[in-house]
mmCIF file of C-alpha atoms in Angstrom:
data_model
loop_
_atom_site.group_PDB
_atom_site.id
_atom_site.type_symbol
_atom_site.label_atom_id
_atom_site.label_comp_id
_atom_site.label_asym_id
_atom_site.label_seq_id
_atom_site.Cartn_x
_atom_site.Cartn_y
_atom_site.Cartn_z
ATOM 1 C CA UNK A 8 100.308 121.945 117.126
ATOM 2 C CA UNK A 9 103.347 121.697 115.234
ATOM 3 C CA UNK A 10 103.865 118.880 112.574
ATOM 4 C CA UNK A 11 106.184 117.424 109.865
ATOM 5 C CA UNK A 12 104.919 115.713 106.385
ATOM 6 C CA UNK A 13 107.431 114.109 104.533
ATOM 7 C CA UNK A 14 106.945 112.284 101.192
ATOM 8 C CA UNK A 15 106.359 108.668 101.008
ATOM 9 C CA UNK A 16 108.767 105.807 100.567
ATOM 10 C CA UNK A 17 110.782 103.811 99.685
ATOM 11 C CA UNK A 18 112.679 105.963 97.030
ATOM 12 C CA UNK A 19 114.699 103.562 95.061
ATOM 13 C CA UNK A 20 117.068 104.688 93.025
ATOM 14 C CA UNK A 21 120.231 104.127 91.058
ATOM 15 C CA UNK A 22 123.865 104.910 92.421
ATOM 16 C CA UNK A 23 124.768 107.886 91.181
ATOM 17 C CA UNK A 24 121.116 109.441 90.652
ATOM 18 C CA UNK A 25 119.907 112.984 92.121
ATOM 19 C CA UNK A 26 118.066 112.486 95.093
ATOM 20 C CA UNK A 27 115.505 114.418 96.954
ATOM 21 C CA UNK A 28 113.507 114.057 99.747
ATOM 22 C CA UNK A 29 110.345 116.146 100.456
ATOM 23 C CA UNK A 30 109.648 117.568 103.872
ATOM 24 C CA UNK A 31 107.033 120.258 104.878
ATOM 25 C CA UNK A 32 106.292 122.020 108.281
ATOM 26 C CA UNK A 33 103.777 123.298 110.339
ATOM 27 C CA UNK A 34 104.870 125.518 113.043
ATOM 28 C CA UNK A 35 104.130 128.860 114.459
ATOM 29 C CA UNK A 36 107.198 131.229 115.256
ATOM 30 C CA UNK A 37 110.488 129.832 113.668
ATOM 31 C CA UNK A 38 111.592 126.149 114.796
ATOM 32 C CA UNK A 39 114.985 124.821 114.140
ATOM 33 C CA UNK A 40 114.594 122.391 111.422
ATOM 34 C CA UNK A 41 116.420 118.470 111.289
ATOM 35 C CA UNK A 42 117.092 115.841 109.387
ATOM 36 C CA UNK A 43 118.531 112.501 110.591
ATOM 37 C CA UNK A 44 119.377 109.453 108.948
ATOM 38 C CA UNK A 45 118.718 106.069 110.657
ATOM 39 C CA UNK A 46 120.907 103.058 108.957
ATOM 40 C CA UNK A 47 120.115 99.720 109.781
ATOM 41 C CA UNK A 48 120.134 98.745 113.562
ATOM 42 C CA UNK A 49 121.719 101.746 114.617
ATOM 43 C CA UNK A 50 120.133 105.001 116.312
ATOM 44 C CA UNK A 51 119.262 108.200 114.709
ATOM 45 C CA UNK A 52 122.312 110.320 114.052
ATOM 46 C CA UNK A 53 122.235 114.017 113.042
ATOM 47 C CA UNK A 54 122.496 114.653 109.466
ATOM 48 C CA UNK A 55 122.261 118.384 109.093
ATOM 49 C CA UNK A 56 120.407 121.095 110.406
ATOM 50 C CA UNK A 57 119.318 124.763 109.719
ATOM 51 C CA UNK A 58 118.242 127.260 112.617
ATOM 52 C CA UNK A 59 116.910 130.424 110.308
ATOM 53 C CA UNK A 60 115.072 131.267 107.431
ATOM 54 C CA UNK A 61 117.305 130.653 104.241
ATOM 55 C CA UNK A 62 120.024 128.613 106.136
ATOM 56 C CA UNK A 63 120.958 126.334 104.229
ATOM 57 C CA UNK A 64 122.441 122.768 106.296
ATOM 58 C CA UNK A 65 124.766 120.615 104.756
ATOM 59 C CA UNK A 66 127.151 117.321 105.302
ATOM 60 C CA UNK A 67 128.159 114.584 103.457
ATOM 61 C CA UNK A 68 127.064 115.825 100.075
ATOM 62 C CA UNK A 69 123.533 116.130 101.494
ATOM 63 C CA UNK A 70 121.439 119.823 101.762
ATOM 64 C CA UNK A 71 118.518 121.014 102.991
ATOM 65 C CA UNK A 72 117.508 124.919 102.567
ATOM 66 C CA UNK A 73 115.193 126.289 105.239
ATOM 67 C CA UNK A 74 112.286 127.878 103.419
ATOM 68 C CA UNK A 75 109.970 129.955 105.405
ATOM 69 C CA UNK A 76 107.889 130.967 102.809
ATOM 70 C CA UNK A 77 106.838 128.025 101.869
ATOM 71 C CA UNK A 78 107.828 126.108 105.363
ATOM 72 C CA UNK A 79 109.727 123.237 103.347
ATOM 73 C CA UNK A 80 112.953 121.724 104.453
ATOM 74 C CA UNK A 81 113.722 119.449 101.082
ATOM 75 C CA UNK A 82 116.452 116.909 101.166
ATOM 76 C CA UNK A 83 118.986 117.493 98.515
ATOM 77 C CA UNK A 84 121.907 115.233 96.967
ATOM 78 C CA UNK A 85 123.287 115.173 93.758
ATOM 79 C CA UNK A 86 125.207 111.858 93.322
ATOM 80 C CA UNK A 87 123.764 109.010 95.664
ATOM 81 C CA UNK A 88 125.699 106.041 96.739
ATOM 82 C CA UNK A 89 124.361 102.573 97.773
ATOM 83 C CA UNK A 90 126.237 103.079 101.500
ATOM 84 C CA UNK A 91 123.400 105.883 101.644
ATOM 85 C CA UNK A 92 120.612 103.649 101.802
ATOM 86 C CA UNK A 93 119.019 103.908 105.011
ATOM 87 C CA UNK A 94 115.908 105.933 106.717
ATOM 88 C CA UNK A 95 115.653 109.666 106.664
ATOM 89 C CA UNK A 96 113.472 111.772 109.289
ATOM 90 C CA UNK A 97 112.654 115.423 109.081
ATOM 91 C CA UNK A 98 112.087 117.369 112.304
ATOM 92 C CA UNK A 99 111.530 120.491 113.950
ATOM 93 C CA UNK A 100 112.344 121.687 117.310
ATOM 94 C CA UNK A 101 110.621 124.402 118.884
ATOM 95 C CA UNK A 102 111.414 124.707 122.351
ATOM 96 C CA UNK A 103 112.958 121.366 123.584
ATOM 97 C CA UNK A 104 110.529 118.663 122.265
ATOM 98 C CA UNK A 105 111.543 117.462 118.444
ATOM 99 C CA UNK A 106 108.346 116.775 116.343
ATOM 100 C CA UNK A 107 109.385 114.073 114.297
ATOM 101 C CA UNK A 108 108.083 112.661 110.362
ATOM 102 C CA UNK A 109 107.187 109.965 109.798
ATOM 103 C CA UNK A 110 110.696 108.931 107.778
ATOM 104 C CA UNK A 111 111.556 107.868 104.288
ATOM 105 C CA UNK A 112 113.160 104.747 103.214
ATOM 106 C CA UNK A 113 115.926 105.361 100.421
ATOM 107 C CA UNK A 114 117.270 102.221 98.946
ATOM 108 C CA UNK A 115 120.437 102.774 96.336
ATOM 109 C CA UNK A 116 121.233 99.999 93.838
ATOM 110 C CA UNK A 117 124.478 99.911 92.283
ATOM 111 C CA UNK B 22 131.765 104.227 125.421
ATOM 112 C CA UNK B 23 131.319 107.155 123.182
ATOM 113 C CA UNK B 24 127.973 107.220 122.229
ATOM 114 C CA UNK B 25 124.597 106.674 124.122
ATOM 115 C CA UNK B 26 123.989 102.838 124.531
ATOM 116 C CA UNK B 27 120.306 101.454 125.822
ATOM 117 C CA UNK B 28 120.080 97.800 127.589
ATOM 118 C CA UNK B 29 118.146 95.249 126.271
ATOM 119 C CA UNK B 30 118.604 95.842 122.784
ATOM 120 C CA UNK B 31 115.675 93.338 122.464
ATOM 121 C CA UNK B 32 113.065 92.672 125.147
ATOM 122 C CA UNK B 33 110.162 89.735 124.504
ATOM 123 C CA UNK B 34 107.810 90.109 127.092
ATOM 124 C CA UNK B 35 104.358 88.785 128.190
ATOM 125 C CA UNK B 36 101.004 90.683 128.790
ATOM 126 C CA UNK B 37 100.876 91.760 132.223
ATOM 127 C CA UNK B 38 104.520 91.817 132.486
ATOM 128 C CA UNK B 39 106.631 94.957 133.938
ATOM 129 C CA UNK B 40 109.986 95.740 132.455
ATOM 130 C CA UNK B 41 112.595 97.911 132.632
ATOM 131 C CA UNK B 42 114.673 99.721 129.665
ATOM 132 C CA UNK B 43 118.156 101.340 130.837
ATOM 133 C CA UNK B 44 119.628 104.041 129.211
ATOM 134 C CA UNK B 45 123.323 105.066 129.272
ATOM 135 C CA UNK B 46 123.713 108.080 128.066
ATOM 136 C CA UNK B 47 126.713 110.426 126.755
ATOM 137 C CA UNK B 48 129.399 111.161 129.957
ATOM 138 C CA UNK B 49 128.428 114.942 130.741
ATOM 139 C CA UNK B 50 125.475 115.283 129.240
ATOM 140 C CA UNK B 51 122.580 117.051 130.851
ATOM 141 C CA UNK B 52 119.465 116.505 128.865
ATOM 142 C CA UNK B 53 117.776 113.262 128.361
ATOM 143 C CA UNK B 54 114.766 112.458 126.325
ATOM 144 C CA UNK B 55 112.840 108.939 125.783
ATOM 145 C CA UNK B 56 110.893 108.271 122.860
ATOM 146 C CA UNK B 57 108.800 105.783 121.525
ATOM 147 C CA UNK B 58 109.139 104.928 117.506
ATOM 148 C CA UNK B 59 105.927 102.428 116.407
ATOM 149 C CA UNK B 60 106.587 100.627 113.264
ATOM 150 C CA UNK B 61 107.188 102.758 110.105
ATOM 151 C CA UNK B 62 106.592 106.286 112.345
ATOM 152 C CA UNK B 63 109.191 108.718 113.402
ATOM 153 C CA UNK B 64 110.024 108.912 117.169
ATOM 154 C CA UNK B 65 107.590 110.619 119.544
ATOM 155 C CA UNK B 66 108.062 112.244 122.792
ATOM 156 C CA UNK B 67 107.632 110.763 125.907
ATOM 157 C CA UNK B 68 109.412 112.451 128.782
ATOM 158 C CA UNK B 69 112.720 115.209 129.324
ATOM 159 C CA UNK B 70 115.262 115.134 132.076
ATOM 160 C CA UNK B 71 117.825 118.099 133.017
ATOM 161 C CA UNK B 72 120.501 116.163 134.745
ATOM 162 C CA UNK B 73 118.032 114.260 137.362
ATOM 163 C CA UNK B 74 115.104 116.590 137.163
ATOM 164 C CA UNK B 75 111.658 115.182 134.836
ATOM 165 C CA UNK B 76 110.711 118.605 133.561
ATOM 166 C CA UNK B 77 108.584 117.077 131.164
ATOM 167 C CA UNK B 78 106.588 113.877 130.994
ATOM 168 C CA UNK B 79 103.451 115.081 128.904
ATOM 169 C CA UNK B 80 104.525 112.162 126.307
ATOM 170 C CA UNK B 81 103.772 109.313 128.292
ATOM 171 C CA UNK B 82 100.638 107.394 127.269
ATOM 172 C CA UNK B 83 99.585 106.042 130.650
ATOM 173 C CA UNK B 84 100.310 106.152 134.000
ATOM 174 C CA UNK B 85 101.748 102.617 133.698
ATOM 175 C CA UNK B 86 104.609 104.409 132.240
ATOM 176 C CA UNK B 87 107.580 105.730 134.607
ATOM 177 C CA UNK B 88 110.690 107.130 134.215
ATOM 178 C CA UNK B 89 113.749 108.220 136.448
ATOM 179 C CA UNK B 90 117.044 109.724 136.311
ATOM 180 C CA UNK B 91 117.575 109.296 139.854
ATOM 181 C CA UNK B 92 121.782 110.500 139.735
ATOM 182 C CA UNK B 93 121.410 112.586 136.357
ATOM 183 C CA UNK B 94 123.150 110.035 134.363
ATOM 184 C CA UNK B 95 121.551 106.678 133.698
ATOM 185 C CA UNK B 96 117.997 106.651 133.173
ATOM 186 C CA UNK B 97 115.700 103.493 133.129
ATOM 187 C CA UNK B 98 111.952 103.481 131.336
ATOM 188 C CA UNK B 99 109.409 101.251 133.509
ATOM 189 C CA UNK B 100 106.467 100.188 131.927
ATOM 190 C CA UNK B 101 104.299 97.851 134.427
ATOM 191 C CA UNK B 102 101.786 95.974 133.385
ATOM 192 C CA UNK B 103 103.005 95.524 129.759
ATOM 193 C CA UNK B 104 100.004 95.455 127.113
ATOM 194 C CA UNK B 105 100.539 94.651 123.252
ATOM 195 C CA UNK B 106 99.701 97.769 122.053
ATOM 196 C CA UNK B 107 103.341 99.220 124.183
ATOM 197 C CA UNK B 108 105.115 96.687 121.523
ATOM 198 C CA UNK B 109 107.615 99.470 119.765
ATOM 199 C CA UNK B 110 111.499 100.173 119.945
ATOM 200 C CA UNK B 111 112.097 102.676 122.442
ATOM 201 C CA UNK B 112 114.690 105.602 122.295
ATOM 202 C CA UNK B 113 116.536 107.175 124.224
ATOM 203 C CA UNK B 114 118.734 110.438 123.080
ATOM 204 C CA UNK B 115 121.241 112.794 125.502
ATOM 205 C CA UNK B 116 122.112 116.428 124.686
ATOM 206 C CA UNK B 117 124.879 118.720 125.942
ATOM 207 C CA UNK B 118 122.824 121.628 126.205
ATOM 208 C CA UNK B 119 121.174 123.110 129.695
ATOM 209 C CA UNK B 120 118.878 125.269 128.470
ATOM 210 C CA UNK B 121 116.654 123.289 126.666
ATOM 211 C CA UNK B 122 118.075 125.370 123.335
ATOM 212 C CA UNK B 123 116.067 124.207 120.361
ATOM 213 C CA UNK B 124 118.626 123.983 118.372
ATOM 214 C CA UNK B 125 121.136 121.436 119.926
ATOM 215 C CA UNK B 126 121.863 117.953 118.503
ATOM 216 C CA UNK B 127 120.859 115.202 120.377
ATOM 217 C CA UNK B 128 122.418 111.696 120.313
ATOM 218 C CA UNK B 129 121.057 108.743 119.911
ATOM 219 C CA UNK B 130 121.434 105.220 121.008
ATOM 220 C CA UNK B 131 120.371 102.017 118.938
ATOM 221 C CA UNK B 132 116.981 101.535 121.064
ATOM 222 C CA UNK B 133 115.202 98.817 122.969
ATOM 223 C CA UNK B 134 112.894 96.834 120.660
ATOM 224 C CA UNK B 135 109.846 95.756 123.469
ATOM 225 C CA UNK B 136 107.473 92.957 121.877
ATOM 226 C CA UNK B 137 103.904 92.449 124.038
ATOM 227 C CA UNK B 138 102.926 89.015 123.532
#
């Protein structure tokens, strides 16, 4: 079945620092891949997304390259700000069910 | 409102207890999904509507778990019998699309945070 692993939290890390965020897949065919960010006691909201091998998604500074050959969807952003602190999920959709991770926790001091 | 909203935001209930968790979803929207999220996981599946149609309920863990879209707008989760292992927030998420394309967004609301005592 199909799965996402991302990397373990929290990532703490100072305002300003480079951030990424780990996510791997396991899929057969090509799945559209996700990530969402969950801040606290709101919903998931759609961060960025990539459709295709070597699209890359991007908003709000943040980018994730889909990567077929190595099935990775990494979480990318260069100058992190403390309003960024809040969950991040990686997920894949093949067909219409969304296979969630597990999320990461990303706490930004200032 | 603008965005998908879910009613209770917090629910306390006893063992044995039924309840009921209403979502609202985006105006227009023809694809609803409910998920449950356990404490430190991502979301999982339960159960996809297009517009008041349950095309897929493979996610739901028991049959004490029911779910209806009777008008294809509002949607309300029933879990009877409540037991404390059902204790997790609940999601519920709307999409445009009417195809069940892979690669449309879905929305969101805040969730209904159940508690089995």
């Amino acid at each position: 079945g199909n799965s996402v692993t991302q990397m373990e939290g929290p990532v703490t890390l100072s305002e300003e620092a480079f951030l990424t965020i780990n996510c791997t897949y396991t899929a057969t065919g090509y799945p559209s891949l996700f990530w969402y960010v969950q801040y606290p006691g709101e919903g998931l909201q759609l961060l960025l997304k990539a459709t295709k091998a070597d699209d890359k998604g991007s908003n709000k500074g943040f980018e994730a390259t889909y990567r077929k050959e190595t099935t990775s969807f990494h979480l990318e952003k260069g100058s992190v700000q403390v309003s960024d602190s809040a969950v991040y999920f990686c997920a894949l959709t093949k067909g219409y069910i969304p296979t969630f991770g597990r999320g990461t926790s990303l706490i930004v001091h200032p | 409102g603008a965005g998908v909203s879910q009613s209770p935001r917090y629910k306390v209930a006893k063992r044995g207890q039924d309840v009921a968790l209403r979502c609202d979803p985006i105006s227009g929207h023809v694809s609803l999904f409910w998920y449950q999220q356990a404490l430190g996981q991502g979301p999982e599946f339960l159960t996809y509507f297009q517009n008041e149609a349950q095309l897929d309920k493979s996610g739901l863990p028991s049959d004490r778990f029911f779910a209806e879209r009777p008008e294809g707008s509002v949607s309300t989760l029933k879990i009877q019998r409540t037991q404390q292992e059902d204790s997790a927030v609940y999601l519920c998420a709307s999409s445009l699309d009417r195809g069940g394309r892979d690669y449309n967004e879905q929305f969101f609301g805040p969730g209904t945070r159940l508690t089995v005592l």
